[in-house]
Amino acid sequence: MSPAGSQPQSYHVACFCLGGTPHFDVTVQIEQGHVVDVVPGKSHSAVELGRVALVDGLVNAHTHLEFSLLSQPIPTHGRFTDWIRSVVKHRQAHQDSTADAIRAGIRESLSAGTTLIGEIATTGWSAFDYAAAGCPTVVFQEVLGQSPERVSQQVQLARSVVETAAVKLSPGISPHAPYSTHIDLVRESVAIARMRGCPVAMHLAETSSELELLSSQTGEFRELLSDFGIWNENLFPTPRRALDYLHVLAEAPRALIVHGNYLDDEELRFIAAQPQMTLVYCPRTHFAFGHDPHPWRRLLKMGGRVAIGTDSRASNPDLSLFAELQFLARQHPDISPWELLQAGSITGRTALDPASNASPTAANLTLIALGEIQDANFGQTLFQPTSHVCGTMIQGNWVWRNTDGSSIAR
Ligand SMILES: [Zn+2]
């Protein structure tokens, strides 16, 4: 099934897209893990792949693989903090199965066409769990806490992960969210990221209750922190907003701003003006919580960068980045599928792995079986409901292929 990446391979496809530019009815030549030639029509030695699109490899810019064994999401229709309480309970009850969950999540991701993952890891993981599963993953160690003791212990943890794990994988640091993470811990995380040249990722402006906590120290998050025995009157001594955190995060070599559901125009303009910052939108999770409309298109109009994530199976029925793009195509039929593909592939890759810019011909590709043909250029068919992922190529190797018509295999 998997020809070695070093062997020349040649495929005839209906559509090919690398670096954002689509070509139609072409033969693609792949050698030593790179696309070395694209010629019109079918070359005599090419393998016929049929009515398929071979496109820039999908990138899941935000997930938490530790929840990958959940068969259905934790209910999202109540208060957001009730969902958080359920997530904490689930984590405590399933600590022994973290490694299994990571591997299952990576298998599922590969079978959904994902070629790079931005993963938030907490405890119970090892570099081996990720390396063995065969999908390049940037592992962000999550840090959180509000007390001075906890902050200093979490700084040590972040330091040790980026120093030791960097030998085996690409590390990052994730200060969790404003309500759970002291701003000093956010600053320290950014300082370590600067020293090591690694990225940071932070959940920010996810709910209106988070903004209420920051601005007036009231609401459901104050109740949550009180119930967890964390609340004290000095946690947020002066009113804050998401912009205060953006200013800190902008000092990191690269920063992924996760969710940003409630960022205002001034904050979006700030992100748009910082080329090292990328907003990660998780469409189906955003929808499941019933948030206000997401500002991702406003950010794109301002010239900002938007990548796409699935978030975890705690809020989403699966880990398919392709399904996120199909969802967006349904919700926004006026957006070009090539623009959606850019958000679901190149933008996430650049945010997670800037080295990818230096090798724009690397054969990290997703193979999509196209549904009913409705236009000559296949554009509108790319993400229609009857299209599905049928192959995943990483560095010229098929790491997953499916020819029976189904796309998800756990
Ligand atoms: Zn998340």
XYZ file of C-alpha atoms and ligand atoms in Angstrom:
411
model
C 0.000 0.000 0.000
C 2.770 2.454 0.843
C 5.427 2.996 -1.745
C 8.584 4.244 -0.045
C 8.889 8.030 -0.056
C 12.244 7.737 -1.762
C 10.794 5.851 -4.769
C 9.557 8.054 -7.637
C 5.766 8.004 -7.797
C 3.554 9.453 -10.444
C -0.223 9.989 -10.157
C -2.877 11.215 -12.544
C -5.525 13.238 -10.673
C -8.536 15.386 -11.573
C -7.245 18.185 -9.384
C -3.972 18.977 -7.656
C -3.341 21.843 -5.260
C -0.020 22.603 -3.560
C 0.688 26.010 -2.056
C -2.861 27.170 -2.690
C -2.892 27.054 -6.513
C -5.171 24.425 -8.096
C -4.297 22.589 -11.327
C -6.751 20.355 -13.184
C -6.265 17.067 -15.044
C -2.554 16.703 -14.307
C 0.094 14.132 -13.514
C 1.996 14.759 -10.288
C 5.522 13.407 -9.918
C 6.762 12.795 -6.358
C 10.350 11.943 -5.503
C 12.350 11.897 -2.254
C 9.324 13.212 -0.349
C 8.818 16.211 -2.641
C 6.612 17.128 -5.567
C 9.146 17.501 -8.371
C 6.900 18.001 -11.392
C 3.300 18.655 -12.419
C 2.434 18.146 -16.099
C -0.872 18.437 -17.989
C -2.844 15.266 -18.740
C -1.868 11.680 -17.960
C 1.737 10.576 -18.355
C 2.136 7.028 -19.627
C 3.608 5.698 -16.366
C 1.201 7.500 -14.033
C -1.063 5.612 -11.634
C -4.666 6.602 -12.346
C -6.288 7.824 -9.114
C -9.610 8.766 -10.739
C -11.974 11.567 -9.760
C -9.904 12.800 -6.849
C -8.231 15.963 -5.617
C -4.712 15.709 -4.179
C -4.337 18.846 -2.062
C -2.223 20.629 0.578
C -2.210 18.334 3.620
C -4.852 19.194 6.204
C -3.606 20.602 9.516
C -5.574 20.297 12.750
C -4.228 23.360 14.555
C -5.925 22.653 17.895
C -6.991 19.500 19.698
C -6.655 17.667 23.015
C -6.002 14.014 22.140
C -6.398 12.818 25.746
C -10.192 12.834 25.172
C -10.047 10.773 21.961
C -11.652 7.669 23.481
C -14.906 9.511 24.210
C -17.621 7.996 22.020
C -19.676 11.184 22.172
C -19.076 14.759 23.328
C -19.692 15.845 26.912
C -23.012 17.775 26.770
C -22.431 21.393 25.727
C -25.945 22.816 26.153
C -25.651 23.919 29.812
C -23.394 26.593 31.305
C -19.833 26.573 29.996
C -18.457 26.075 33.522
C -20.660 22.965 33.937
C -18.941 21.546 30.859
C -15.540 22.432 32.409
C -16.509 20.613 35.625
C -17.443 17.506 33.597
C -14.153 17.668 31.656
C -12.162 17.822 34.910
C -14.101 14.821 36.274
C -13.527 12.850 33.082
C -9.793 13.572 33.202
C -9.530 12.434 36.825
C -11.377 9.201 36.066
C -9.398 8.295 32.929
C -5.791 9.168 33.758
C -4.607 5.633 33.064
C -5.778 5.614 29.456
C -4.045 8.776 28.218
C -1.526 6.914 26.038
C -4.279 4.811 24.423
C -6.349 7.933 23.799
C -3.415 9.737 22.148
C -2.759 6.832 19.796
C -6.442 6.388 18.942
C -6.722 10.128 18.285
C -3.731 10.141 15.962
C -5.036 7.097 14.059
C -8.380 8.822 13.655
C -6.674 12.051 12.543
C -4.634 10.252 9.872
C -7.777 8.564 8.558
C -9.358 12.004 8.222
C -6.523 13.325 6.047
C -4.656 15.224 8.775
C -0.919 15.612 8.160
C 0.052 17.801 11.153
C -1.508 18.230 14.597
C -1.348 21.043 17.156
C -1.919 19.111 20.394
C -2.450 20.358 23.956
C -1.054 17.797 26.427
C -1.563 17.741 30.181
C -0.243 14.755 32.154
C 0.473 11.089 31.573
C 1.939 11.475 28.080
C 5.316 10.548 26.650
C 7.104 11.627 23.494
C 6.978 7.967 22.423
C 3.143 7.984 22.339
C 3.242 10.679 19.668
C 6.301 9.515 17.746
C 5.010 5.939 17.456
C 1.660 6.979 16.001
C 3.102 8.378 12.780
C 1.633 11.873 12.417
C 3.856 14.944 12.917
C 2.573 16.648 16.076
C 3.520 19.869 17.857
C 2.914 19.058 21.534
C 2.044 22.075 23.653
C 2.527 21.365 27.361
C -0.444 22.899 29.130
C 0.318 24.983 32.228
C -2.218 26.530 34.560
C -2.592 27.804 38.111
C -3.177 30.979 40.048
C -1.161 30.709 43.311
C 2.520 31.753 43.434
C 3.551 28.186 44.423
C 1.609 26.634 41.557
C 2.956 29.226 39.091
C 6.560 28.424 39.976
C 5.946 24.641 39.779
C 4.302 25.032 36.337
C 7.179 27.199 35.078
C 9.556 24.351 36.008
C 7.309 21.876 34.166
C 7.233 24.011 31.004
C 11.000 24.467 31.104
C 11.680 20.773 31.523
C 9.294 19.770 28.711
C 10.743 22.165 26.151
C 14.289 21.185 27.122
C 13.920 17.399 27.264
C 11.070 16.626 24.868
C 12.589 18.764 22.118
C 14.987 15.903 21.372
C 12.110 13.668 20.280
C 9.310 15.989 19.212
C 8.351 19.597 18.467
C 7.351 21.191 21.771
C 5.287 24.254 22.602
C 3.762 25.750 25.736
C 0.082 26.388 26.369
C -0.907 28.685 29.206
C -4.463 27.361 29.450
C -6.864 30.335 29.692
C -7.200 33.668 31.527
C -9.598 32.273 34.158
C -7.300 29.368 35.086
C -3.837 30.822 34.532
C -2.166 33.690 36.386
C -0.944 36.370 34.015
C 2.569 35.948 35.476
C 2.488 32.314 34.311
C 1.489 33.522 30.842
C 4.462 35.933 30.872
C 6.861 33.208 32.062
C 5.578 30.806 29.381
C 6.231 33.416 26.706
C 9.728 34.051 28.121
C 10.568 30.320 27.891
C 9.107 30.144 24.375
C 11.327 33.069 23.351
C 14.396 31.408 24.798
C 13.679 28.083 23.047
C 12.137 29.449 19.833
C 8.951 27.449 20.309
C 5.288 28.446 19.884
C 2.655 29.204 22.515
C -1.076 28.482 22.305
C -3.718 29.917 24.613
C -7.511 29.686 24.831
C -8.694 33.301 24.809
C -12.022 35.151 24.659
C -13.797 31.800 24.427
C -16.956 32.854 26.318
C -18.671 36.056 27.349
C -18.424 34.815 30.978
C -14.619 34.838 30.664
C -14.749 38.504 29.619
C -17.126 39.222 32.524
C -14.668 37.687 34.987
C -11.803 39.770 33.590
C -13.719 43.029 33.536
C -15.766 42.832 36.746
C -14.662 39.704 38.697
C -18.199 38.346 38.653
C -20.172 35.550 37.014
C -19.984 31.789 36.628
C -16.177 31.647 36.501
C -15.897 33.321 39.922
C -18.268 30.648 41.213
C -16.161 27.899 39.578
C -12.898 29.237 41.031
C -14.532 29.561 44.465
C -15.805 25.963 44.310
C -12.300 24.779 43.354
C -10.866 26.758 46.334
C -8.820 28.982 44.001
C -10.682 32.306 44.214
C -9.281 35.302 46.052
C -9.992 38.988 45.626
C -6.494 39.706 44.285
C -6.585 37.394 41.268
C -7.739 40.157 38.920
C -6.772 43.332 40.803
C -7.679 45.667 37.944
C -10.209 45.227 35.119
C -8.681 43.365 32.187
C -9.631 42.391 28.671
C -8.414 39.901 26.085
C -6.213 42.609 24.565
C -4.021 42.619 27.698
C -3.247 38.935 27.082
C -2.696 39.511 23.364
C -0.014 42.083 24.230
C 1.824 39.455 26.335
C 1.395 36.649 23.770
C 2.643 38.868 20.934
C 6.133 38.621 22.455
C 6.302 34.868 21.691
C 8.080 33.734 18.501
C 4.697 32.353 17.351
C 1.333 32.500 19.105
C -1.844 30.554 18.387
C -4.896 32.328 19.801
C -7.415 29.539 20.310
C -11.155 30.202 19.823
C -11.235 34.032 20.135
C -15.027 33.747 19.867
C -15.577 37.113 21.562
C -12.619 39.187 20.338
C -13.632 42.728 19.432
C -12.483 44.701 16.381
C -9.601 46.397 18.192
C -8.307 42.981 19.294
C -8.747 41.525 15.813
C -6.844 44.472 14.334
C -4.053 43.842 16.835
C -3.788 40.174 15.744
C -3.926 41.125 12.066
C -0.964 43.458 12.570
C 1.193 40.722 14.177
C 2.425 38.263 11.514
C 3.513 35.799 14.218
C -0.034 35.485 15.583
C -2.701 33.131 14.204
C -6.296 32.762 15.326
C -7.460 29.142 15.555
C -11.174 28.751 14.905
C -12.862 25.474 15.906
C -16.116 25.685 13.893
C -18.172 22.720 15.103
C -17.168 23.216 18.745
C -18.067 26.905 18.445
C -21.436 25.869 17.022
C -22.059 23.214 19.685
C -21.771 25.790 22.474
C -24.172 28.161 20.690
C -21.795 31.124 20.766
C -22.362 34.428 18.990
C -21.203 34.416 15.315
C -17.440 33.904 15.077
C -15.321 36.881 13.926
C -12.958 34.835 11.688
C -14.103 36.462 8.452
C -13.615 39.929 9.924
C -10.043 38.958 10.796
C -9.423 37.615 7.278
C -10.711 40.886 5.818
C -8.249 42.764 8.036
C -5.440 40.645 6.560
C -5.088 38.352 9.606
C -4.372 34.630 9.668
C -7.030 32.034 10.534
C -6.248 28.335 11.025
C -8.798 25.619 11.800
C -8.959 23.110 14.658
C -11.347 20.394 15.770
C -10.833 20.932 19.495
C -11.350 17.591 21.250
C -13.916 14.811 21.343
C -15.099 16.400 24.619
C -16.920 18.985 22.476
C -16.912 17.489 18.958
C -18.147 14.122 17.640
C -14.880 13.361 15.794
C -11.402 14.702 14.978
C -11.954 15.271 11.260
C -10.507 18.571 10.025
C -12.110 17.713 6.676
C -15.535 17.643 8.394
C -14.794 21.117 9.827
C -14.156 22.402 6.290
C -17.330 20.712 5.002
C -19.236 22.402 7.851
C -17.777 25.805 6.908
C -18.534 25.241 3.208
C -22.196 24.645 4.127
C -22.372 27.667 6.428
C -20.513 30.014 4.044
C -21.284 28.982 0.436
C -19.928 32.340 -0.770
C -16.357 31.510 0.321
C -14.065 29.893 -2.227
C -13.159 26.300 -1.321
C -9.544 27.217 -2.029
C -9.709 29.880 0.668
C -11.172 27.322 3.085
C -8.444 24.850 2.129
C -5.800 27.511 2.828
C -7.180 27.969 6.388
C -7.357 24.195 6.891
C -3.843 23.509 5.636
C -1.167 26.111 4.874
C -2.092 28.661 7.563
C -2.053 26.051 10.334
C 1.192 24.554 9.047
C 2.915 27.947 8.997
C 1.705 28.677 12.561
C 2.886 25.324 13.915
C 5.954 24.646 11.782
C 7.599 27.688 10.192
C 10.309 25.427 8.735
C 7.642 24.255 6.280
C 7.994 27.593 4.478
C 11.505 26.566 3.524
C 10.283 23.416 1.746
C 7.135 24.428 -0.140
C 7.275 21.328 -2.359
C 7.186 18.791 0.534
C 4.645 16.079 -0.327
C 2.367 16.400 2.717
C -0.930 15.872 0.929
C -4.543 14.856 1.463
C -6.393 12.792 -1.143
C -10.090 13.630 -1.497
C -12.579 11.526 -3.478
C -14.771 14.117 -5.148
C -18.549 13.931 -4.920
C -20.938 14.790 -7.722
C -19.353 17.061 -10.298
C -21.162 20.380 -10.448
C -18.586 22.656 -12.007
C -15.726 22.254 -14.408
C -13.063 23.249 -11.892
C -14.167 20.904 -9.089
C -14.071 23.857 -6.675
C -17.596 23.488 -5.373
C -17.286 19.708 -5.100
C -14.200 19.719 -2.877
C -16.033 20.000 0.454
C -19.548 18.931 -0.534
C -21.193 16.250 1.658
C -20.550 13.415 -0.822
C -16.797 14.094 -1.042
C -14.592 12.234 1.431
C -10.962 11.744 2.410
C -9.436 8.601 0.941
C -5.693 9.037 1.504
C -3.073 10.778 3.618
C 0.497 11.321 2.434
C 3.304 12.520 4.687
C 6.702 13.293 3.167
C 5.841 11.287 0.068
C 4.600 8.200 1.971
C 1.007 7.035 2.002
C 0.433 6.734 5.751
C -3.249 5.961 5.239
C -5.298 4.884 2.216
C -8.900 3.839 1.894
C -10.542 2.695 -1.274
C -13.878 1.419 0.071
C -15.601 4.786 0.309
C -15.568 5.361 4.076
C -13.280 7.991 5.546
C -13.182 7.552 9.316
C -11.516 4.537 10.878
C -10.837 4.578 14.612
Zn -8.990 23.576 23.515
